N, CA, C and O of each residue as an XYZ file, in Angstrom:
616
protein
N     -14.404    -11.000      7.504
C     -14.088     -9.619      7.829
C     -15.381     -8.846      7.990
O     -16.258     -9.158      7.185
N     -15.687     -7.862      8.901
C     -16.578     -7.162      9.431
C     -15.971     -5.638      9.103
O     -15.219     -5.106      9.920
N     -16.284     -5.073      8.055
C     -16.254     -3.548      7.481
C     -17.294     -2.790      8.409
O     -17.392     -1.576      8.225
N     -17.987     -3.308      9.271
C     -19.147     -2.356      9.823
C     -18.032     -1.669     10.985
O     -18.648     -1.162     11.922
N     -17.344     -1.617     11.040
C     -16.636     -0.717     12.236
C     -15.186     -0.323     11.550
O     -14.423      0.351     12.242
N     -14.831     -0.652     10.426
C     -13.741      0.035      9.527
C     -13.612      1.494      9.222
O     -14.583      2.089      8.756
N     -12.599      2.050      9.427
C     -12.791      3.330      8.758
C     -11.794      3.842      8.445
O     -10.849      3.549      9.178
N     -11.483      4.809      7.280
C     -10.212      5.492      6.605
C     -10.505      6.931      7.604
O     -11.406      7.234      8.387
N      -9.536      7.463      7.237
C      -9.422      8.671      7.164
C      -8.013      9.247      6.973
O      -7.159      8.367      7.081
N      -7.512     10.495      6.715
C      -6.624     10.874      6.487
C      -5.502     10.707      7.410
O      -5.740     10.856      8.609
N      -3.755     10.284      6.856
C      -3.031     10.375      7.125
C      -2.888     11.991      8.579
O      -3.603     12.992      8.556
N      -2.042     11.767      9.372
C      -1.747     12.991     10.046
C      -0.123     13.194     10.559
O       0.421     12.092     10.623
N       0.453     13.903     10.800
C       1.711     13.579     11.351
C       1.889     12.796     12.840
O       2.902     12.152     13.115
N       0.984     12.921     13.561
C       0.734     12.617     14.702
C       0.851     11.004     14.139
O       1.961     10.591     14.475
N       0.365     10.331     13.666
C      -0.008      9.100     13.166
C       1.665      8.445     13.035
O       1.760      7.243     13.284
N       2.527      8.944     12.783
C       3.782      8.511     12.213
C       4.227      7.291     12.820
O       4.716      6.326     12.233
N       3.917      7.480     14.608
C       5.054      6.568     14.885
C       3.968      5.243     15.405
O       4.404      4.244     15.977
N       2.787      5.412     15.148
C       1.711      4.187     15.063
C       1.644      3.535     13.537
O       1.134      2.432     13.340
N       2.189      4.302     12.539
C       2.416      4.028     11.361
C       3.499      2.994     11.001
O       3.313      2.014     10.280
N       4.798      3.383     11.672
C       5.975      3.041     11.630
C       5.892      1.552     12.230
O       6.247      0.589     11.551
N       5.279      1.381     13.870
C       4.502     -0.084     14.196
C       4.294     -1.092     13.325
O       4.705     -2.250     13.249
N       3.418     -0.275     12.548
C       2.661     -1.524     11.314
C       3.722     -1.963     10.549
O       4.181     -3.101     10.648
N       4.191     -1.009      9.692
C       5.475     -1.520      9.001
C       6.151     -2.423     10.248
O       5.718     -3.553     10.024
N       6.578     -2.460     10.857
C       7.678     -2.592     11.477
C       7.280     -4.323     11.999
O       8.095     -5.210     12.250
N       6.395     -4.370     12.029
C       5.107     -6.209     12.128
C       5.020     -6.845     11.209
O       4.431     -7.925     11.251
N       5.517     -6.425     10.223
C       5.540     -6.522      8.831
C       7.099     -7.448      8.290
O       7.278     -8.056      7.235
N       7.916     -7.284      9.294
C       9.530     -7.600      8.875
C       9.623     -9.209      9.815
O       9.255     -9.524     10.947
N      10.260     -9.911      8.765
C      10.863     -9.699      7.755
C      10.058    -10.453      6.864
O      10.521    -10.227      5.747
N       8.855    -11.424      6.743
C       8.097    -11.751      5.794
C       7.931    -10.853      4.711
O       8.531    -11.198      3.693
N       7.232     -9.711      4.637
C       6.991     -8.705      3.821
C       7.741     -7.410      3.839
O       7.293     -6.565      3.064
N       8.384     -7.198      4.279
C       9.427     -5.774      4.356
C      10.723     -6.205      4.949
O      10.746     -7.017      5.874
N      11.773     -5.699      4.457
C      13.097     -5.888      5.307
C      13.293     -4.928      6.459
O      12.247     -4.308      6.652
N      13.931     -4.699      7.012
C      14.788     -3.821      7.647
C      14.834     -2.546      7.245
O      14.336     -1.623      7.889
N      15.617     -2.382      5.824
C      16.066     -1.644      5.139
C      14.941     -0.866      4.404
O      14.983      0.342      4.170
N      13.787     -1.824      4.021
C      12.260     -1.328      4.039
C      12.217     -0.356      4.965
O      12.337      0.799      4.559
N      12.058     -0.574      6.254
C      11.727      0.268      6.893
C      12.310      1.653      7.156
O      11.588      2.556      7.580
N      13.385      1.801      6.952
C      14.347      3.087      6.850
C      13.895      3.608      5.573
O      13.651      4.808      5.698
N      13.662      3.140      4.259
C      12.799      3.642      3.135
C      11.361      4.372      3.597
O      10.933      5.383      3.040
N      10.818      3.827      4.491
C       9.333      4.026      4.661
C       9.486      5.276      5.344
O       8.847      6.301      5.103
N      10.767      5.056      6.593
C      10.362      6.373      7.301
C      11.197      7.549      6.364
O      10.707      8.668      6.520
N      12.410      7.505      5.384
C      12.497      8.869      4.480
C      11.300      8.976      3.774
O      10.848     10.118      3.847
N      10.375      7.927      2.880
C       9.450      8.636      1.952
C       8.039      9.443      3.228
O       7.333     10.385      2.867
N       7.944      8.882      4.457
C       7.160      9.655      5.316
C       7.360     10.969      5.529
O       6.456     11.804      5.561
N       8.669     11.219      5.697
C       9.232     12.524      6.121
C       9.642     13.217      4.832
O      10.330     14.231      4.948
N       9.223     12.695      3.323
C       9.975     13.747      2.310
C       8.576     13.741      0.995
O       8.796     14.273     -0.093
N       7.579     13.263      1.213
C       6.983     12.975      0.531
C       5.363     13.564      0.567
O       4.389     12.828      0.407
N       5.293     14.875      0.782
C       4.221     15.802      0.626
C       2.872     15.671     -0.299
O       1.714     16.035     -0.098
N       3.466     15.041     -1.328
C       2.472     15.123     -2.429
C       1.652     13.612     -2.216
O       0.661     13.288     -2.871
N       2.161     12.949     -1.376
C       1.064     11.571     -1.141
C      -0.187     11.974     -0.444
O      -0.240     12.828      0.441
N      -1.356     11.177     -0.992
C      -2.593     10.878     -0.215
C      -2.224      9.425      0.801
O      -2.147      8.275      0.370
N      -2.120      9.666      1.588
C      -1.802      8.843      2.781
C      -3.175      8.300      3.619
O      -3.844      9.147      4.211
N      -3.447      7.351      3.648
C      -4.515      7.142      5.140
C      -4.195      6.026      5.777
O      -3.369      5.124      5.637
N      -5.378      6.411      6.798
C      -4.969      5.154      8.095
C      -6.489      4.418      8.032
O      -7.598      4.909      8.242
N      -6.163      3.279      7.724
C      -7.053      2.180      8.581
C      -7.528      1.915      9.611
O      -7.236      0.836     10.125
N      -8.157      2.547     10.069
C      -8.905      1.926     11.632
C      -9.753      0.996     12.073
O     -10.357      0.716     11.038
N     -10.280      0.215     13.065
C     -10.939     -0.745     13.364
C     -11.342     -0.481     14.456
O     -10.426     -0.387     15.273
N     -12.548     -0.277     14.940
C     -13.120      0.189     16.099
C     -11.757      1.141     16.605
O     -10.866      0.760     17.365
N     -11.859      2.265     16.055
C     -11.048      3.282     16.400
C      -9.611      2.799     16.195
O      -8.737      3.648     16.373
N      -9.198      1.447     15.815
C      -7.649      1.164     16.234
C      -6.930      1.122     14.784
O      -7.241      0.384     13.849
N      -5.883      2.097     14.817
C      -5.265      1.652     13.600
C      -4.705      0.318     12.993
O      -3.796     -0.145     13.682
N      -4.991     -0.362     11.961
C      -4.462     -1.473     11.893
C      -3.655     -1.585     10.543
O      -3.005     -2.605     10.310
N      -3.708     -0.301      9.457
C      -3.310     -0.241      8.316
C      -3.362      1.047      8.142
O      -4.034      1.860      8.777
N      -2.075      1.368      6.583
C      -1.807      2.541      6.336
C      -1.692      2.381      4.388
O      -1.346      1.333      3.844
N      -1.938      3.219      3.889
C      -1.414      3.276      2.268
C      -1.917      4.576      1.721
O      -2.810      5.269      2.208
N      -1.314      4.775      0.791
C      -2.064      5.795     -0.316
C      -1.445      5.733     -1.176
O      -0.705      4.750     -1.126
N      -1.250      6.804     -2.745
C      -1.241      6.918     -3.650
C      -0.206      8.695     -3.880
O       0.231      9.526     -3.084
N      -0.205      8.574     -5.225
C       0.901      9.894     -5.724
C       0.532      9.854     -7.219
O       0.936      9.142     -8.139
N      -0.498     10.995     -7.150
C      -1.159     11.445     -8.467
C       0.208     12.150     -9.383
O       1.092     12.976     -9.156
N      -0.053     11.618    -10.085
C       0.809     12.548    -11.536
C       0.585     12.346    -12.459
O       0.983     11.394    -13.131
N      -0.514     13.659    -12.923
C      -0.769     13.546    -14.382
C      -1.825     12.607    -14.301
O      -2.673     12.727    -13.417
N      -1.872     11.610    -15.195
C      -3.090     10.473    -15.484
C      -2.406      9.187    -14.672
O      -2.938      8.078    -14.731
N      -1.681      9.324    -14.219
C      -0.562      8.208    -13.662
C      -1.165      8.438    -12.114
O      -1.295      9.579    -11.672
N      -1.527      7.235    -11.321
C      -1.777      6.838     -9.538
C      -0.524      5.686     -8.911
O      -0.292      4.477     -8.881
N      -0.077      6.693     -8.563
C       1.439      5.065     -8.157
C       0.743      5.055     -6.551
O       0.475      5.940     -5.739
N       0.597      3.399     -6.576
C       0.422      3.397     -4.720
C       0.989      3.337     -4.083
O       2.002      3.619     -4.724
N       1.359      3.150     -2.998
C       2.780      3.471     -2.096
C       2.198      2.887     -0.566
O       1.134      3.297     -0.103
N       2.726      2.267     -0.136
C       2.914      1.466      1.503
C       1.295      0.621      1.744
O       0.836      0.533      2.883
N       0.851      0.279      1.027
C      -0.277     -0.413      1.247
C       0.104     -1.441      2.326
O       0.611     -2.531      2.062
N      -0.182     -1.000      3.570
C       0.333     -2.062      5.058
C      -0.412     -2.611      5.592
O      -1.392     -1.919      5.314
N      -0.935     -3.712      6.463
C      -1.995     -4.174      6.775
C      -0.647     -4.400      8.361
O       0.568     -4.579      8.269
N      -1.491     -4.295      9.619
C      -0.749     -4.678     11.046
C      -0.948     -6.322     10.487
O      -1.885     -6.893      9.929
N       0.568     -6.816     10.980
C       0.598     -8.408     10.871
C      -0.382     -9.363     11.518
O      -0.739    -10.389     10.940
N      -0.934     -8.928     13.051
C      -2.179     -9.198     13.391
C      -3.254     -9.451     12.728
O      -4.141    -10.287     12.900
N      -3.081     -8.603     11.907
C      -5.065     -8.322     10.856
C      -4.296     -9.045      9.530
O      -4.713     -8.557      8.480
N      -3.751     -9.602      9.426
C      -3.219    -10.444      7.957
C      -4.992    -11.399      7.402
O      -6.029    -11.385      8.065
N      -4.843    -11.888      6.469
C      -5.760    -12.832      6.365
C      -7.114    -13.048      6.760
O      -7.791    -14.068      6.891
N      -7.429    -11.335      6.980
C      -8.651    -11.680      7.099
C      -9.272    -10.225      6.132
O      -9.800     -9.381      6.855
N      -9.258     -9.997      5.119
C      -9.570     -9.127      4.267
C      -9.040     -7.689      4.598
O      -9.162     -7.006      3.581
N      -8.761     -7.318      5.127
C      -8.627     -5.818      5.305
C      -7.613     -5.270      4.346
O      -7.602     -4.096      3.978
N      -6.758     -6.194      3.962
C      -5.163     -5.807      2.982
C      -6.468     -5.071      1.688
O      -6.439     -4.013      1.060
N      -7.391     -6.085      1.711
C      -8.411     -5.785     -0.003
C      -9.037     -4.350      0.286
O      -8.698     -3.427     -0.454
N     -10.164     -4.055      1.593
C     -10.521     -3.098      1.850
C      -9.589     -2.054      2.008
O     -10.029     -0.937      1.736
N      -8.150     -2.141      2.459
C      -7.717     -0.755      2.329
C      -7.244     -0.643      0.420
O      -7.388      0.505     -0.002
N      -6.805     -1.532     -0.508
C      -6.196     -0.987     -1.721
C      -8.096     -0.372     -2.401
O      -8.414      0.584     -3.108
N      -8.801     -1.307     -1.845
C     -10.288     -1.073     -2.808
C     -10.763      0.750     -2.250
O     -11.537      1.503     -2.842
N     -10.108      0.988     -1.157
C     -10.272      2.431     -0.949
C      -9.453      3.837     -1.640
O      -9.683      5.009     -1.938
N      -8.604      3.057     -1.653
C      -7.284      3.883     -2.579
C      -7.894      3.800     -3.473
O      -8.406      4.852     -3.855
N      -8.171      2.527     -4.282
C      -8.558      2.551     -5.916
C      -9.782      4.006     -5.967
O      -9.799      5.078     -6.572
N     -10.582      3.411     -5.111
C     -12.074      4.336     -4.936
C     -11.806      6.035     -5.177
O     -12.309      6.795     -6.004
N     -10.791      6.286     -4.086
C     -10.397      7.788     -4.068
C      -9.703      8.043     -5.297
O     -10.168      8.954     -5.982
N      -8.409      7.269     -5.847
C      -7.999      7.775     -7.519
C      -9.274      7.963     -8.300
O      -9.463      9.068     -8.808
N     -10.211      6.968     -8.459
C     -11.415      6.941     -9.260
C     -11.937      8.408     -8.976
O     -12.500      9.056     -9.858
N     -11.820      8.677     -8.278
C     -12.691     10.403     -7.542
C     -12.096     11.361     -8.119
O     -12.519     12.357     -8.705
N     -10.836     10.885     -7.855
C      -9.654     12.210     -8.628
C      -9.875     11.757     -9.835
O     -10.910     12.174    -10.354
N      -9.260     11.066    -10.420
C      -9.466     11.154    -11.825
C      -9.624      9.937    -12.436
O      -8.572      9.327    -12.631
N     -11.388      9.020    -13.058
C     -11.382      8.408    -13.420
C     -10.571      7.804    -14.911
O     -10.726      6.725    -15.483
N      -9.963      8.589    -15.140
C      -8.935      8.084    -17.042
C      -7.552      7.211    -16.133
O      -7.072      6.227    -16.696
N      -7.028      7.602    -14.862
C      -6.036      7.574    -14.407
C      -5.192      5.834    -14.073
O      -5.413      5.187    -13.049
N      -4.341      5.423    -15.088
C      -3.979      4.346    -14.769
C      -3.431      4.253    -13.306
O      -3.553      5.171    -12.494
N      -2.855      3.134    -13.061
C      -2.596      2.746    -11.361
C      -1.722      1.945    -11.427
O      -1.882      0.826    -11.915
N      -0.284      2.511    -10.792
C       0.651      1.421    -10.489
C       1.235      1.177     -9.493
O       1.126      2.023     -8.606
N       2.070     -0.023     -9.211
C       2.612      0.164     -7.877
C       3.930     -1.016     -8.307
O       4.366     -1.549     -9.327
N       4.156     -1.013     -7.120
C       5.834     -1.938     -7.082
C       5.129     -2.648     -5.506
O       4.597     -2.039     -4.578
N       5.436     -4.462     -5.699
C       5.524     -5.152     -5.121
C       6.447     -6.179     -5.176
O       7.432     -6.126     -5.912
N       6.189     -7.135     -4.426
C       7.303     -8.649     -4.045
C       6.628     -9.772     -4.989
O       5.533     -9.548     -5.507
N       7.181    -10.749     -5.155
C       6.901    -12.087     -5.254
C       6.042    -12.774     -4.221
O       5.485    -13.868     -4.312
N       6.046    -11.746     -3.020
C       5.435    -12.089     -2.088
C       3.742    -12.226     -2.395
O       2.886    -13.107     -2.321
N       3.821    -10.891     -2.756
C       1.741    -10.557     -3.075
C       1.747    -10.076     -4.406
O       0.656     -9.672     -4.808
N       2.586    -10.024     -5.096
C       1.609     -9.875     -6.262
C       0.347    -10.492     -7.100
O      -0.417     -9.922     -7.879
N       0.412    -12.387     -6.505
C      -0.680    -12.810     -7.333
C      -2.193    -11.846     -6.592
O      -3.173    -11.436     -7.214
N      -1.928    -11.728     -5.250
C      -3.296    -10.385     -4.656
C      -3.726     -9.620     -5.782
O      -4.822     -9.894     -6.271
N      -2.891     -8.515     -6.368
C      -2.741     -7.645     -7.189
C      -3.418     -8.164     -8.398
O      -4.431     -7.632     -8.850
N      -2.616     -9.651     -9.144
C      -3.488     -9.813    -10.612
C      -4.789    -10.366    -10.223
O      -5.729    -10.434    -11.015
N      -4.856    -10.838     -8.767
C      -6.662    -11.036     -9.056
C      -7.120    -10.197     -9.435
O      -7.931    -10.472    -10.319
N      -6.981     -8.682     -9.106
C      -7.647     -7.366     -8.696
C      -7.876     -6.476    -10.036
O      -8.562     -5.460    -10.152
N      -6.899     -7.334    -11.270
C      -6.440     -7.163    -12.636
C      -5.037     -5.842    -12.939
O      -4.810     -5.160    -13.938
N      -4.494     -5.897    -11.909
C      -3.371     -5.307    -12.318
C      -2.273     -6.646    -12.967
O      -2.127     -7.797    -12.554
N      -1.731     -6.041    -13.936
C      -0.598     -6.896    -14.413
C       0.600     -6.512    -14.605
O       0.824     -5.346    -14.931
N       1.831     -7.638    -14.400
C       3.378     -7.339    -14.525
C       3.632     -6.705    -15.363
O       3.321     -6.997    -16.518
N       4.308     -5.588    -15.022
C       5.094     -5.153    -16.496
C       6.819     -4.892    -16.170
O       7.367     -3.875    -16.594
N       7.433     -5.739    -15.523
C       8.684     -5.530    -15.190
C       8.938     -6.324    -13.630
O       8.382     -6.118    -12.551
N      10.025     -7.311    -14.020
C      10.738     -7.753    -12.376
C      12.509     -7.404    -12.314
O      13.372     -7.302    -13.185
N      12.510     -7.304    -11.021
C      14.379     -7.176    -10.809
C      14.208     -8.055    -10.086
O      13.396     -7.667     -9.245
N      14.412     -8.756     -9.953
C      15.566     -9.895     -9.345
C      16.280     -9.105     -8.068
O      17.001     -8.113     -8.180
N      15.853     -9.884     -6.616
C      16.807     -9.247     -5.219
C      16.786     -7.572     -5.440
O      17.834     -6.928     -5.453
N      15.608     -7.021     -5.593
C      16.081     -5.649     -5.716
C      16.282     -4.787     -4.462
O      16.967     -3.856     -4.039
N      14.928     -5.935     -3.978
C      15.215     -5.218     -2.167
C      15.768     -6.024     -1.135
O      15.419     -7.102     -0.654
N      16.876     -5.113     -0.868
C      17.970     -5.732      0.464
C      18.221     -7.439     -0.631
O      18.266     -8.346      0.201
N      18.370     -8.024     -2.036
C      18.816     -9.080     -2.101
C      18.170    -10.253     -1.690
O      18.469    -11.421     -1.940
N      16.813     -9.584     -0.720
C      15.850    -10.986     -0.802
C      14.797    -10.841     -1.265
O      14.238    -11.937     -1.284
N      13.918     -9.749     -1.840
C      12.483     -9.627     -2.571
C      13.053     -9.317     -3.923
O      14.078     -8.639     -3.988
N      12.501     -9.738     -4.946
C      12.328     -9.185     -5.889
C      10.750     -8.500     -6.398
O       9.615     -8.769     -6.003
N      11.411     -7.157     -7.815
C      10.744     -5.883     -7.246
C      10.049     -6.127     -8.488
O      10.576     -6.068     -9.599
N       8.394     -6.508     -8.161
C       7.088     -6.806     -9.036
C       6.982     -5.077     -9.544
O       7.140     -4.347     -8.566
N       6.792     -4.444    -10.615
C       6.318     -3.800    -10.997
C       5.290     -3.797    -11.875
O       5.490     -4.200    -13.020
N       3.575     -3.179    -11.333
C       2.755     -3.685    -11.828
C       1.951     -2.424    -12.428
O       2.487     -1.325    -12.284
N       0.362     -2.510    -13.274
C      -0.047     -1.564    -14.168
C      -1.330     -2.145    -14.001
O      -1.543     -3.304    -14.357
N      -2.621     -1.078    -13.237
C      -4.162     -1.675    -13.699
C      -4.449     -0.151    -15.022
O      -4.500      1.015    -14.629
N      -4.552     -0.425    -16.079
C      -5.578      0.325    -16.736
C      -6.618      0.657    -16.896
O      -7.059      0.048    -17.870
N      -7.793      1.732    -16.228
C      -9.048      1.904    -16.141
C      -9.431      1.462    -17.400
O     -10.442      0.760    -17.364
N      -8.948      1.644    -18.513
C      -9.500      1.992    -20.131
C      -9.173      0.732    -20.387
O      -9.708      0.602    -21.489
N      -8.601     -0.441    -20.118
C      -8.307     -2.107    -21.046
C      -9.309     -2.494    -19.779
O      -9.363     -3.723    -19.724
N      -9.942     -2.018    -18.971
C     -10.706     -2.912    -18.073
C     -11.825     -3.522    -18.975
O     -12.215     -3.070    -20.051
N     -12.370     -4.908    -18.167
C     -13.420     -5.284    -19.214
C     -14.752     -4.957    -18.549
O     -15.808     -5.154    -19.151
């Protein structure tokens, strides 16, 4: 992976339906269907997210952010375009999220909800399980709920 032409920047509304793409490249390996009708209500109802876009020589190829509350960072849609799979960028966009919570508020634990799919990604990164459902989404993912603690870090 080549970060020399990567770049974040902020979510925009304009962005939505290049957003919606990515998810949508994403099905059905990593998102269902039904994912995606989730993605586009929390887009359209969900104000209080830090949202960004991934770019690559100008091209969007990923989207994610976070939802501060309190000392609590929940992440939310960490997407990589199915194209750009496997070649680092999934790491560079969560290592940017992490970066920006760290900005807001270094005490601030970090959680998120994933699959069986990627969570071992996640415990490299040292987040760990603290809860599974069984088929929670659409009956074929089950729903990883995970926890990095700034303060148990070593």
């Amino acid at each position: 992976m080549t970060t020399a032409n990567l770049q974040f920047r902020p979510y925009t509304p304009e962005d939505y339906q290049t957003c919606l793409s990515i998810v949508e490249s994403t099905v059905p390996d990593y998102f269902s269907p039904e994912d995606v009708e989730d993605f586009k209500n929390f887009m359209q109802g969900a104000p209080d997210a830090k949202m960004f876009v991934m770019e690559l020589e100008d091209q969007p190829i990923g989207l994610g952010g976070y939802v501060m509350t309190g000392d609590e960072a929940r992440l939310v849609y960490g997407v990589v375009h199915r194209a750009y799979h496997g070649k680092g960028y999934g790491l560079a966009l969560i290592l940017h999220r992490l970066n920006q919570i760290q900005i807001e508020n270094p005490e601030a634990a970090v959680t998120l909800e994933t699959t069986e799919v990627t969570y071992g990604f996640f415990e490299k990164l040292g987040f760990h399980v603290v809860n599974i459902e069984k088929g929670f989404y659409s009956g074929k993912f089950d729903k990883y709920e995970m926890r990095f603690d700034p303060a148990a870090a070593p």
